[in-house]
Short mmCIF file of C-alpha atoms in Angstrom, two decimals:
data_model
loop_
_atom_site.label_atom_id
_atom_site.label_comp_id
_atom_site.label_asym_id
_atom_site.label_seq_id
_atom_site.Cartn_x
_atom_site.Cartn_y
_atom_site.Cartn_z
CA MET A 1 16.20 -4.79 -15.93
CA LYS A 2 17.65 -5.74 -19.31
CA ASN A 3 19.40 -9.11 -19.63
CA LEU A 4 19.01 -9.84 -15.93
CA ALA A 5 17.36 -13.23 -16.32
CA GLN A 6 19.95 -14.44 -18.82
CA SER A 7 22.88 -13.22 -16.73
CA ASN A 8 21.43 -15.00 -13.69
CA TYR A 9 20.95 -18.14 -15.74
CA SER A 10 24.49 -18.08 -17.16
CA SER A 11 26.02 -17.44 -13.75
CA ALA A 12 24.00 -20.20 -12.10
CA LEU A 13 24.81 -22.60 -14.94
CA GLU A 14 28.52 -21.99 -14.55
CA THR A 15 28.33 -22.41 -10.78
CA VAL A 16 26.50 -25.75 -10.94
CA ARG A 17 28.87 -27.07 -13.62
CA ASP A 18 31.83 -26.20 -11.39
CA LEU A 19 30.16 -27.92 -8.44
CA LYS A 20 29.56 -31.05 -10.49
CA LYS A 21 33.26 -31.18 -11.29
CA LYS A 22 34.08 -30.70 -7.63
CA TYR A 23 31.76 -33.41 -6.28
CA GLY A 24 32.16 -35.86 -9.15
CA GLU A 25 29.95 -38.88 -9.72
CA THR A 26 27.79 -38.25 -6.64
CA TRP A 27 26.25 -35.32 -8.55
CA ASN A 28 25.69 -37.21 -11.79
CA ALA A 29 21.90 -36.90 -11.52
CA ILE A 30 22.02 -33.12 -11.22
CA ASN A 31 21.35 -31.36 -14.52
CA PRO A 32 23.09 -27.95 -14.58
CA GLU A 33 20.54 -26.51 -17.03
CA SER A 34 17.64 -27.49 -14.78
CA ALA A 35 19.34 -26.13 -11.65
CA ALA A 36 20.20 -22.86 -13.43
CA ARG A 37 16.62 -22.54 -14.62
CA MET A 38 15.32 -22.97 -11.07
CA ALA A 39 17.80 -20.39 -9.78
CA THR A 40 16.72 -17.93 -12.49
CA GLN A 41 13.07 -18.45 -11.52
CA ASN A 42 13.89 -17.58 -7.90
CA ARG A 43 15.99 -14.45 -8.24
CA PHE A 44 15.41 -13.13 -4.71
CA LYS A 45 16.74 -15.54 -2.09
CA THR A 46 15.87 -13.56 1.05
CA GLY A 47 13.64 -10.73 2.22
CA LEU A 48 16.72 -8.53 2.59
CA ASP A 49 17.46 -9.07 -1.11
CA ILE A 50 13.97 -7.79 -1.81
CA ALA A 51 14.26 -4.82 0.56
CA LYS A 52 17.54 -3.68 -1.04
CA TYR A 53 16.14 -4.02 -4.55
CA THR A 54 12.85 -2.25 -3.83
CA ALA A 55 14.40 0.55 -1.76
CA ALA A 56 16.53 1.44 -4.77
CA ILE A 57 13.39 1.51 -6.91
CA MET A 58 11.63 3.89 -4.53
CA ARG A 59 14.64 6.21 -4.30
CA LYS A 60 14.84 6.38 -8.09
CA ASP A 61 11.09 7.04 -8.33
CA MET A 62 11.31 9.79 -5.70
CA ALA A 63 14.09 11.52 -7.65
CA GLN A 64 12.10 11.28 -10.87
CA TYR A 65 9.06 12.78 -9.15
CA ASP A 66 11.17 15.66 -7.85
CA ALA A 67 12.14 16.39 -11.46
CA ASP A 68 8.65 15.87 -12.90
CA SER A 69 5.52 15.78 -10.72
CA SER A 70 3.61 13.80 -13.36
CA GLN A 71 5.83 10.82 -12.43
CA TYR A 72 3.84 9.85 -9.34
CA THR A 73 3.47 6.29 -8.03
CA GLN A 74 0.44 4.23 -7.01
CA SER A 75 -0.58 1.20 -5.01
CA LEU A 76 -3.56 -0.83 -3.86
CA GLY A 77 -3.83 -2.33 -0.39
CA SER A 78 -3.61 -6.13 -0.19
CA TRP A 79 -4.56 -8.33 2.75
CA HIS A 80 -3.36 -11.63 1.29
CA GLY A 81 -0.45 -12.76 -0.83
CA PHE A 82 -2.77 -14.04 -3.55
CA VAL A 83 -4.48 -10.66 -3.80
CA ALA A 84 -1.11 -8.91 -4.20
CA GLN A 85 0.01 -11.51 -6.74
CA GLN A 86 -3.07 -11.11 -8.92
CA ASN A 87 -2.72 -7.33 -8.62
CA MET A 88 0.81 -7.40 -10.04
CA ILE A 89 0.00 -10.00 -12.70
CA ALA A 90 -2.84 -7.74 -13.87
CA VAL A 91 -0.55 -4.68 -13.78
CA LYS A 92 1.95 -6.40 -16.08
CA LYS A 93 -0.82 -7.62 -18.37
CA HIS A 94 -2.68 -4.32 -18.76
CA HIS A 95 0.14 -1.78 -18.37
CA LYS A 96 3.06 -3.87 -19.69
CA THR A 97 5.31 -2.88 -16.76
CA THR A 98 5.25 -2.73 -12.97
CA SER A 99 7.13 0.58 -13.03
CA LYS A 100 5.82 3.02 -10.41
CA LYS A 101 3.29 0.45 -9.14
CA TYR A 102 3.68 -0.61 -5.50
CA ILE A 103 1.74 -2.61 -2.92
CA TYR A 104 0.36 -1.13 0.27
CA LEU A 105 0.09 -3.16 3.45
CA SER A 106 -2.67 -1.73 5.62
CA GLY A 107 -2.69 -2.17 9.39
CA TRP A 108 -6.45 -1.72 9.20
CA MET A 109 -6.79 -4.80 6.98
CA VAL A 110 -4.38 -6.82 9.10
CA ALA A 111 -6.56 -6.07 12.13
CA ALA A 112 -9.84 -6.70 10.33
CA LEU A 113 -8.82 -9.80 8.36
CA ARG A 114 -5.60 -11.41 9.64
CA SER A 115 -5.71 -11.46 13.43
CA GLU A 116 -5.99 -14.71 15.37
CA PHE A 117 -8.35 -12.86 17.71
CA GLY A 118 -10.80 -12.56 14.84
CA PRO A 119 -11.94 -9.35 13.13
CA LEU A 120 -10.74 -6.32 15.09
CA PRO A 121 -11.03 -2.53 14.77
CA ASP A 122 -7.96 -0.55 13.71
CA GLN A 123 -6.65 0.05 17.22
CA SER A 124 -3.36 -1.90 17.26
CA MET A 125 -4.92 -4.82 19.10
CA HIS A 126 -3.82 -7.42 16.55
CA GLU A 127 -0.63 -9.43 16.91
CA LYS A 128 2.37 -7.41 15.82
CA THR A 129 3.85 -10.58 14.26
CA ALA A 130 0.93 -10.62 11.78
CA VAL A 131 2.44 -7.64 9.97
CA PRO A 132 5.84 -9.13 8.98
CA ALA A 133 4.09 -12.45 8.34
CA LEU A 134 1.87 -10.79 5.74
CA ILE A 135 4.85 -9.05 4.11
CA LYS A 136 6.60 -12.41 3.75
CA GLU A 137 3.41 -14.00 2.42
CA ILE A 138 2.99 -11.30 -0.21
CA TYR A 139 6.55 -11.71 -1.44
CA ASP A 140 6.22 -15.51 -1.46
CA PHE A 141 3.27 -15.13 -3.82
CA LEU A 142 5.06 -12.55 -5.99
CA ARG A 143 8.12 -14.78 -6.27
CA GLN A 144 5.83 -17.65 -7.24
CA ALA A 145 4.38 -15.45 -10.00
CA ASP A 146 7.93 -14.95 -11.29
CA ALA A 147 8.63 -18.68 -11.21
CA ILE A 148 5.38 -19.61 -12.98
CA GLU A 149 5.77 -17.05 -15.77
CA LEU A 150 9.43 -17.89 -16.35
CA ASN A 151 8.68 -21.61 -16.23
CA ASP A 152 6.10 -21.12 -18.98
CA LEU A 153 8.67 -19.22 -21.03
CA PHE A 154 11.31 -21.93 -20.58
CA ARG A 155 8.75 -24.55 -21.64
CA ARG A 156 7.96 -22.56 -24.78
CA LEU A 157 11.68 -22.18 -25.48
CA GLU A 158 12.15 -25.94 -25.21
CA ASN A 159 9.27 -26.41 -27.65
CA GLY A 160 11.06 -24.31 -30.25
CA GLU A 161 9.39 -20.93 -29.75
CA ASP A 162 11.54 -17.83 -30.04
CA VAL A 163 11.02 -16.41 -26.53
CA GLN A 164 14.66 -15.92 -25.54
CA ASN A 165 14.26 -12.14 -25.59
CA GLN A 166 11.33 -12.38 -23.18
CA ILE A 167 13.44 -14.48 -20.83
CA ASP A 168 16.45 -12.19 -21.12
CA ASN A 169 14.35 -9.08 -20.40
CA PHE A 170 11.94 -10.60 -17.89
CA GLU A 171 10.45 -8.05 -15.49
CA THR A 172 9.90 -9.33 -11.98
CA HIS A 173 6.60 -9.07 -10.12
CA ILE A 174 8.57 -7.93 -7.05
CA VAL A 175 7.67 -4.30 -6.28
CA PRO A 176 8.04 -2.07 -3.21
CA ILE A 177 5.71 -2.55 -0.27
CA ILE A 178 4.85 0.44 1.89
CA ALA A 179 4.13 -1.31 5.19
CA ASP A 180 2.04 0.11 8.03
CA ILE A 181 3.61 -0.30 11.47
CA ASP A 182 0.75 1.70 13.08
CA ALA A 183 2.20 3.68 15.99
CA GLY A 184 5.03 1.22 16.52
CA PHE A 185 3.27 -1.25 18.82
CA GLY A 186 4.99 0.04 21.94
CA ASN A 187 8.01 2.14 22.84
CA GLU A 188 10.96 2.90 20.58
CA GLU A 189 12.63 -0.46 21.33
CA ALA A 190 9.45 -2.30 20.39
CA THR A 191 9.29 -0.22 17.21
CA TYR A 192 12.90 -1.12 16.36
CA LEU A 193 12.36 -4.86 16.91
CA LEU A 194 9.19 -4.99 14.82
CA THR A 195 10.80 -2.87 12.08
CA LYS A 196 13.63 -5.40 11.82
CA LYS A 197 11.17 -8.23 11.31
CA MET A 198 9.33 -6.23 8.65
CA ILE A 199 12.56 -5.43 6.80
CA GLU A 200 13.75 -9.03 7.01
CA ALA A 201 10.44 -10.03 5.42
CA GLY A 202 11.14 -7.64 2.53
CA ALA A 203 9.71 -4.22 3.44
CA CYS A 204 11.72 -1.27 2.15
CA ALA A 205 9.32 1.45 3.37
CA ILE A 206 7.92 1.71 6.89
CA GLN A 207 4.95 3.98 7.58
CA ILE A 208 4.53 5.13 11.19
CA GLU A 209 2.00 7.51 12.72
CA ASN A 210 2.30 9.98 15.59
CA GLN A 211 -0.48 8.56 17.72
CA VAL A 212 -0.06 7.09 21.19
CA SER A 213 0.65 3.40 20.70
CA ASP A 214 -1.76 2.00 23.28
CA ALA A 215 -4.53 4.47 22.37
CA LYS A 216 -4.22 4.21 18.58
CA GLN A 217 -7.36 4.81 16.51
CA CYS A 218 -8.08 4.48 12.81
CA GLY A 219 -7.11 7.69 11.02
CA HIS A 220 -10.73 8.28 10.05
CA GLN A 221 -12.24 7.84 13.51
CA ASP A 222 -12.57 10.11 16.51
CA GLY A 223 -10.61 9.91 19.76
CA LYS A 224 -7.11 10.16 18.31
CA VAL A 225 -4.32 11.07 20.73
CA THR A 226 -0.97 12.32 19.44
CA VAL A 227 2.45 12.23 21.06
CA PRO A 228 4.98 15.06 21.49
CA HIS A 229 7.48 15.43 18.64
CA GLU A 230 10.37 14.19 20.78
CA ASP A 231 8.63 10.84 21.31
CA PHE A 232 7.90 10.48 17.62
CA ILE A 233 11.47 11.36 16.64
CA ASP A 234 12.71 8.57 18.92
CA LYS A 235 10.68 6.11 16.86
CA LEU A 236 11.93 7.56 13.58
CA ASN A 237 15.44 6.99 14.90
CA ALA A 238 14.58 3.42 15.88
CA ILE A 239 13.38 2.65 12.35
CA ARG A 240 16.49 4.18 10.76
CA TYR A 241 18.76 2.18 13.06
CA ALA A 242 16.91 -1.02 12.07
CA PHE A 243 17.42 -0.26 8.37
CA LEU A 244 21.11 0.47 8.90
CA GLU A 245 21.70 -2.62 11.04
CA LEU A 246 20.30 -4.83 8.30
CA GLY A 247 22.23 -3.12 5.53
CA ILE A 248 19.30 -1.32 3.89
CA GLU A 249 21.07 2.03 3.70
CA ASP A 250 18.41 3.72 1.58
CA GLY A 251 15.32 2.39 3.39
CA ILE A 252 12.34 4.76 3.38
CA ILE A 253 10.50 6.15 6.39
CA VAL A 254 6.99 7.49 5.87
CA ALA A 255 6.01 9.78 8.76
CA ARG A 256 2.27 10.09 9.20
CA THR A 257 0.58 12.87 11.14
CA ASP A 258 -2.92 12.44 12.51
CA SER A 259 -3.02 15.95 13.95
CA GLU A 260 -5.59 17.19 11.44
CA GLY A 261 -8.25 15.09 13.18
CA ALA A 262 -6.68 14.65 16.62
CA GLY A 263 -7.70 16.94 19.46
CA LEU A 264 -5.92 15.32 22.40
CA THR A 265 -2.45 14.65 23.77
CA GLN A 266 -1.41 12.26 26.49
CA LYS A 267 1.79 14.00 27.56
CA LEU A 268 3.07 17.49 28.12
CA PRO A 269 6.68 17.58 26.91
CA VAL A 270 9.44 19.24 28.91
CA SER A 271 10.52 22.59 27.47
CA LYS A 272 14.15 23.51 28.19
CA GLU A 273 14.09 26.96 26.65
CA SER A 274 11.52 29.29 25.21
CA GLY A 275 10.67 28.55 21.57
CA ASP A 276 12.06 25.01 21.48
CA LEU A 277 10.09 22.13 19.99
CA ALA A 278 8.43 21.22 23.27
CA SER A 279 7.46 24.84 23.79
CA LYS A 280 5.82 24.95 20.36
CA TYR A 281 3.86 21.79 21.17
CA LEU A 282 2.74 23.15 24.52
CA ALA A 283 1.54 26.35 22.86
CA PHE A 284 -1.15 24.31 21.09
CA VAL A 285 -2.57 22.97 24.37
CA GLU A 286 -5.76 24.69 25.47
CA ALA A 287 -5.35 26.37 28.86
CA ASP A 288 -7.26 28.77 31.09
CA GLU A 289 -5.69 31.69 32.90
CA ILE A 290 -5.74 31.14 36.65
CA ALA A 291 -4.61 32.86 39.83
CA LEU A 292 -2.26 30.83 41.99
CA ASN A 293 -4.69 30.97 44.89
CA ASP A 294 -7.37 29.42 42.68
CA ALA A 295 -5.25 26.39 41.81
CA LYS A 296 -6.48 23.08 43.20
CA GLU A 297 -4.33 20.55 44.99
CA ASP A 298 -2.23 18.59 42.43
CA ASP A 299 -3.20 20.89 39.57
CA VAL A 300 -0.85 20.99 36.56
CA LEU A 301 0.03 24.60 35.75
CA LEU A 302 2.03 26.32 32.99
CA LYS A 303 3.52 29.78 32.65
CA ARG A 304 2.48 31.27 29.30
CA ASP A 305 3.25 34.84 28.18
CA GLY A 306 4.00 35.84 31.76
CA LYS A 307 0.70 34.44 33.02
CA LEU A 308 -0.22 31.33 34.96
CA VAL A 309 -2.49 28.95 33.03
CA ARG A 310 -4.07 25.59 33.73
CA PRO A 311 -4.19 23.14 30.74
CA VAL A 312 -7.64 21.79 30.03
CA ARG A 313 -7.53 18.20 31.24
CA LEU A 314 -10.22 15.59 30.68
CA ALA A 315 -11.42 13.09 33.26
CA ASN A 316 -9.23 10.41 31.63
CA GLY A 317 -6.11 12.53 32.16
CA LEU A 318 -5.70 13.55 28.51
CA TYR A 319 -5.05 17.17 27.57
CA LYS A 320 -7.05 19.08 24.99
CA PHE A 321 -5.59 21.03 22.08
CA LYS A 322 -6.94 24.44 21.15
CA ASP A 323 -9.78 24.38 18.65
CA GLY A 324 -8.58 25.39 15.19
CA SER A 325 -4.95 24.51 15.90
CA ASN A 326 -5.01 21.29 13.88
CA ILE A 327 -3.60 22.59 10.58
CA ASP A 328 -0.74 24.42 12.31
CA ARG A 329 0.04 21.21 14.20
CA VAL A 330 0.04 19.22 10.95
CA VAL A 331 2.52 21.61 9.36
CA LEU A 332 4.84 21.55 12.38
CA ASP A 333 4.62 17.74 12.53
CA CYS A 334 5.59 17.44 8.88
CA ILE A 335 8.50 19.87 9.04
CA THR A 336 9.81 18.29 12.21
CA SER A 337 9.62 14.75 10.80
CA LEU A 338 11.46 15.69 7.60
CA GLN A 339 14.13 17.51 9.61
CA ASN A 340 14.61 14.41 11.74
CA GLY A 341 15.08 11.59 9.26
CA ALA A 342 11.72 10.97 7.59
CA ASP A 343 11.73 10.65 3.81
CA LEU A 344 8.04 10.97 2.97
CA LEU A 345 4.99 12.44 4.68
CA TRP A 346 1.46 11.15 5.18
CA ILE A 347 -1.26 13.59 6.19
CA GLU A 348 -4.57 12.05 7.20
CA THR A 349 -7.34 14.38 6.05
CA ASP A 350 -11.09 14.37 6.52
CA THR A 351 -11.88 14.99 2.84
CA PRO A 352 -10.05 14.44 -0.47
CA ASN A 353 -9.71 18.09 -1.47
CA VAL A 354 -6.64 18.96 -3.56
CA LYS A 355 -6.72 22.66 -2.65
CA GLN A 356 -6.87 21.94 1.09
CA ILE A 357 -4.05 19.41 0.88
CA ALA A 358 -1.96 21.82 -1.18
CA GLN A 359 -2.40 24.61 1.38
CA MET A 360 -0.79 22.42 4.05
CA VAL A 361 1.93 20.97 1.83
CA ASN A 362 2.94 24.36 0.45
CA ARG A 363 3.54 25.59 3.99
CA VAL A 364 5.80 22.59 4.57
CA LYS A 365 7.58 23.14 1.26
CA ALA A 366 8.37 26.71 2.26
CA VAL A 367 10.74 25.14 4.82
CA VAL A 368 11.57 21.79 3.16
CA PRO A 369 11.26 22.34 -0.62
CA ASN A 370 11.35 18.68 -1.67
CA ALA A 371 8.63 17.58 0.76
CA LYS A 372 6.54 14.76 -0.72
CA LEU A 373 3.34 13.05 0.35
CA VAL A 374 2.03 9.52 0.47
CA TYR A 375 -1.72 10.10 0.29
CA ASN A 376 -4.51 7.80 1.36
CA ASN A 377 -7.25 7.80 -1.31
CA SER A 378 -9.39 6.32 1.41
CA PRO A 379 -12.65 4.37 1.06
CA SER A 380 -13.60 6.13 4.30
CA PHE A 381 -14.33 9.19 2.14
CA ASN A 382 -17.64 9.36 0.31
CA TRP A 383 -15.89 10.33 -2.91
CA THR A 384 -19.08 10.86 -4.88
CA LEU A 385 -20.64 13.19 -2.33
CA ASN A 386 -17.40 15.04 -1.58
CA PHE A 387 -16.74 15.91 -5.18
CA ARG A 388 -20.34 16.71 -5.99
CA ASN A 389 -20.27 19.17 -3.08
CA GLN A 390 -17.01 20.67 -4.35
CA VAL A 391 -18.42 21.14 -7.85
CA TYR A 392 -21.69 22.52 -6.47
CA GLU A 393 -19.69 25.27 -4.73
CA GLU A 394 -17.69 25.94 -7.91
CA MET A 395 -20.80 26.17 -10.08
CA LEU A 396 -22.50 28.41 -7.53
CA ALA A 397 -19.47 30.73 -7.55
CA GLU A 398 -19.53 30.75 -11.37
CA GLY A 399 -23.11 32.05 -11.27
CA ASP A 400 -24.81 28.89 -12.56
CA ASN A 401 -28.49 28.33 -11.78
CA MET A 402 -28.43 25.62 -9.10
CA THR A 403 -32.16 25.45 -8.37
CA GLY A 404 -32.37 22.09 -10.12
CA TYR A 405 -30.22 20.44 -7.43
CA ASP A 406 -31.16 19.52 -3.88
CA ARG A 407 -27.95 20.36 -1.99
CA ASN A 408 -28.89 17.93 0.77
CA ASN A 409 -29.45 15.02 -1.61
CA LEU A 410 -26.66 15.17 -4.21
CA MET A 411 -26.06 11.41 -3.98
CA ASP A 412 -29.45 10.79 -5.59
CA ALA A 413 -29.20 8.76 -8.81
CA GLN A 414 -31.43 11.30 -10.57
CA TYR A 415 -28.37 13.56 -10.85
CA ASP A 416 -26.02 10.94 -12.34
CA ASP A 417 -26.27 12.33 -15.87
CA SER A 418 -26.24 15.98 -14.84
CA GLU A 419 -23.50 18.49 -15.64
CA LEU A 420 -22.63 18.72 -11.95
CA CYS A 421 -22.07 14.98 -11.66
CA HIS A 422 -20.10 14.72 -14.90
CA ARG A 423 -17.81 17.49 -13.67
CA ALA A 424 -17.49 15.79 -10.27
CA ASP A 425 -16.61 12.43 -11.82
CA ASP A 426 -14.02 14.11 -14.01
CA LYS A 427 -12.40 15.66 -10.92
CA ILE A 428 -12.34 12.23 -9.28
CA ARG A 429 -10.75 10.76 -12.42
CA THR A 430 -7.96 13.37 -12.42
CA PHE A 431 -7.59 13.58 -8.63
CA GLN A 432 -4.31 11.68 -8.55
CA ALA A 433 -2.69 13.67 -11.34
CA ASP A 434 -4.02 16.95 -9.90
CA GLY A 435 -2.85 16.08 -6.39
CA SER A 436 0.61 15.13 -7.58
CA ARG A 437 0.97 18.30 -9.62
CA GLU A 438 -0.53 20.76 -7.13
CA ALA A 439 -0.19 19.17 -3.67
CA GLY A 440 3.14 17.32 -3.68
CA ILE A 441 1.62 13.84 -3.67
CA PHE A 442 4.33 11.39 -4.73
CA HIS A 443 2.40 8.23 -3.95
CA HIS A 444 -1.33 7.58 -4.21
CA LEU A 445 -2.78 4.52 -2.53
CA ILE A 446 -6.15 3.03 -1.70
CA THR A 447 -5.89 1.39 1.70
CA LEU A 448 -8.81 -1.03 1.61
CA PRO A 449 -9.84 -1.67 -2.01
CA THR A 450 -9.77 -5.47 -1.88
CA TYR A 451 -11.74 -5.51 1.36
CA HIS A 452 -14.54 -3.72 -0.46
CA THR A 453 -14.24 -5.54 -3.80
CA THR A 454 -14.43 -8.91 -2.04
CA ALA A 455 -17.60 -7.85 -0.23
CA LEU A 456 -19.14 -6.40 -3.41
CA HIS A 457 -18.37 -9.44 -5.57
CA MET A 458 -19.67 -11.86 -2.94
CA ASN A 459 -22.84 -9.80 -2.68
CA ASP A 460 -23.40 -10.00 -6.45
CA LEU A 461 -22.52 -13.70 -6.78
CA THR A 462 -24.59 -14.68 -3.77
CA GLN A 463 -27.64 -12.84 -5.05
CA GLY A 464 -27.67 -14.81 -8.29
CA TYR A 465 -26.26 -18.18 -7.23
CA PHE A 466 -28.75 -18.70 -4.42
CA GLY A 467 -31.53 -17.24 -6.55
CA GLU A 468 -33.07 -18.08 -9.91
CA GLU A 469 -29.81 -17.75 -11.88
CA GLY A 470 -28.21 -20.62 -10.00
CA MET A 471 -24.94 -21.80 -11.57
CA LEU A 472 -25.32 -19.26 -14.39
CA ALA A 473 -24.52 -16.49 -11.89
CA TYR A 474 -21.04 -17.96 -11.44
CA VAL A 475 -20.49 -18.94 -15.07
CA LYS A 476 -21.65 -15.66 -16.60
CA GLY A 477 -20.43 -13.31 -13.89
CA VAL A 478 -17.11 -14.96 -13.04
CA GLN A 479 -15.76 -17.79 -15.16
CA ARG A 480 -16.80 -16.52 -18.58
CA GLN A 481 -15.29 -13.14 -17.74
CA GLU A 482 -12.05 -14.77 -16.54
CA ILE A 483 -11.73 -16.73 -19.79
CA ARG A 484 -12.45 -13.83 -22.12
CA LYS A 485 -10.39 -11.30 -20.19
CA GLY A 486 -7.48 -13.69 -19.83
CA VAL A 487 -7.42 -13.60 -16.02
CA SER A 488 -4.47 -15.74 -14.95
CA CYS A 489 -6.17 -17.70 -12.18
CA VAL A 490 -8.91 -19.12 -14.44
CA LYS A 491 -6.44 -22.00 -14.69
CA HIS A 492 -6.22 -22.18 -10.92
CA GLN A 493 -4.13 -25.37 -10.87
CA ARG A 494 -1.40 -23.68 -12.89
CA MET A 495 -1.62 -20.55 -10.73
CA ALA A 496 -1.16 -22.65 -7.61
CA GLY A 497 2.04 -24.08 -9.09
CA SER A 498 0.94 -27.39 -10.63
CA ASP A 499 2.82 -26.98 -13.93
CA LEU A 500 5.85 -25.65 -12.08
CA GLY A 501 5.74 -28.64 -9.76
CA ASP A 502 5.49 -31.06 -12.69
CA ASP A 503 8.68 -29.65 -14.18
CA HIS A 504 10.44 -29.80 -10.83
CA LYS A 505 9.41 -33.44 -10.41
CA THR A 506 10.84 -34.14 -13.86
CA PHE A 507 14.13 -32.50 -12.82
CA PHE A 508 14.23 -34.61 -9.65
CA ALA A 509 12.87 -37.98 -10.84
CA GLY A 510 13.11 -37.93 -14.64
CA ASP A 511 10.75 -40.28 -16.48
CA LYS A 512 9.51 -41.74 -13.18
CA ALA A 513 7.84 -38.44 -12.21
CA LEU A 514 4.10 -38.68 -11.54
CA LYS A 515 2.77 -35.48 -13.08
CA ALA A 516 -0.56 -33.70 -12.79
CA GLY A 517 -0.57 -32.31 -16.34
CA GLY A 518 -1.96 -34.27 -19.25
CA GLN A 519 -5.05 -34.94 -21.31
CA LYS A 520 -7.18 -35.68 -18.25
CA ASN A 521 -6.27 -32.37 -16.64
CA THR A 522 -9.47 -30.34 -16.97
CA SER A 523 -7.51 -27.08 -17.03
CA GLU A 524 -6.95 -27.72 -20.74
CA GLN A 525 -10.59 -26.70 -21.25
CA PHE A 526 -9.54 -23.10 -20.57
CA GLU A 527 -7.19 -22.70 -23.51
CA ILE A 528 -8.42 -19.56 -25.31
CA LYS A 529 -8.92 -20.27 -29.01
CA LYS A 530 -9.22 -16.68 -30.19
CA ASN A 531 -8.91 -13.14 -28.97
CA VAL A 532 -12.25 -11.62 -28.09
CA THR A 533 -12.59 -7.91 -28.82
CA GLU A 534 -13.90 -5.45 -26.27
CA GLU A 535 -16.94 -4.88 -28.51
CA GLU A 536 -17.75 -8.60 -28.53
CA LEU A 537 -17.35 -8.70 -24.77
CA VAL A 538 -19.78 -5.81 -24.33
CA LEU A 539 -22.31 -7.56 -26.61
CA GLU A 540 -21.92 -10.78 -24.62
CA LYS A 541 -22.67 -8.95 -21.41
#
């Protein structure tokens, strides 16, 4: 936002000067310029400040998408504050702005990587407090990124460089977080209480799914059990009340439906009149016609179309939905959520197929025209195989000779340079733009990217470091790349706040400050002497 940093600085400067006059000689050691600089470097004082700011960003982005579907938004899932920080630093470096770039907080990664119980499956067994704790951690790291970058700019200004415009027009690293509350971790009161903690930590968008809380499964696993619409609406209400109580009037609710892959329900809702919401839900339940005399003791029976039917009930007490009813249930879930306070939808699918997603969304849009999706570009999909299969079908329909391909082995590397695979990769490349244009996808995210990149990079480093390459595996594969690509954390002391701390110590103690910077600080070895071109980098590799 233009001139924000300078206006903050001027306001803080005036405030501290007035306070010095008020408190007199006891404040002689306080330098107004230093205090104003620190205030400017810490623009957001609380999580609620962040939630208000980022909610407004999301609302603006949603309106822009409604006007132009090419204006979609994106995020990557982060399981640590440092990961989110480096994500946003890289976004600013490579794309010059954080506009339309968010962060996703995945319940899956909280369970797998942040629970005190150790690594857990995505079944809501982790501590609910771990979710708001991670939100706060992420924003602590993003605020630190602001402070470090602005501190560098103020240092350069003091050294005579003309960077005032960069300070005046500084763009914060603070961006919206879409935060996964799973199925609410309990009843609607539990959902409300946890939502408050998440908002207070800075979350402006809460994503909740329509699974049974104590039977929650990962969206890409079997055994999912959904709840009746009335139960889910209660939780949507709980989230909205939490936003309103805390003054986040434009907070965003993302309503997720798992009905596409869920075949079970735990409860049969109470229908008060034919055709009501409960009646529609009950119509999806599989049931067998039965004569009253054939009913067993304690059987649960329904009257359907003038006939007596017995819902199919499993040994665990769960009820089964009719086969083939999943898409109709998804559509009803989405319409119902939007009509009862949700702002965005999330449909868990079994494959990333734009046409299939669009078929569902267009049915929703027929009732709610501005319906928009948050879509999980999930690592649970085999993207390569999915899109090679899609293109295989397209080429077959176009009359191409497909005898050169083994349909059961399209992942084979022998096909990597084939026309089929080039077309498939191109569809993967444009998937986000295609999905936003054709299937109402406002926000694209990858839930678990940093889980997989960490594993991949450790695999590669370990192979070389503990093998014949030794230290060269780290130097060539990591450090040399950090230096030449200008990765911020190559100077890890600075990234951890060492330079920032030195300046603070100078503010507090003046010439007596014991500082970490200086000629014997080995970080000075990482000063880049020249810009290396991409061509030179390729040759070096």
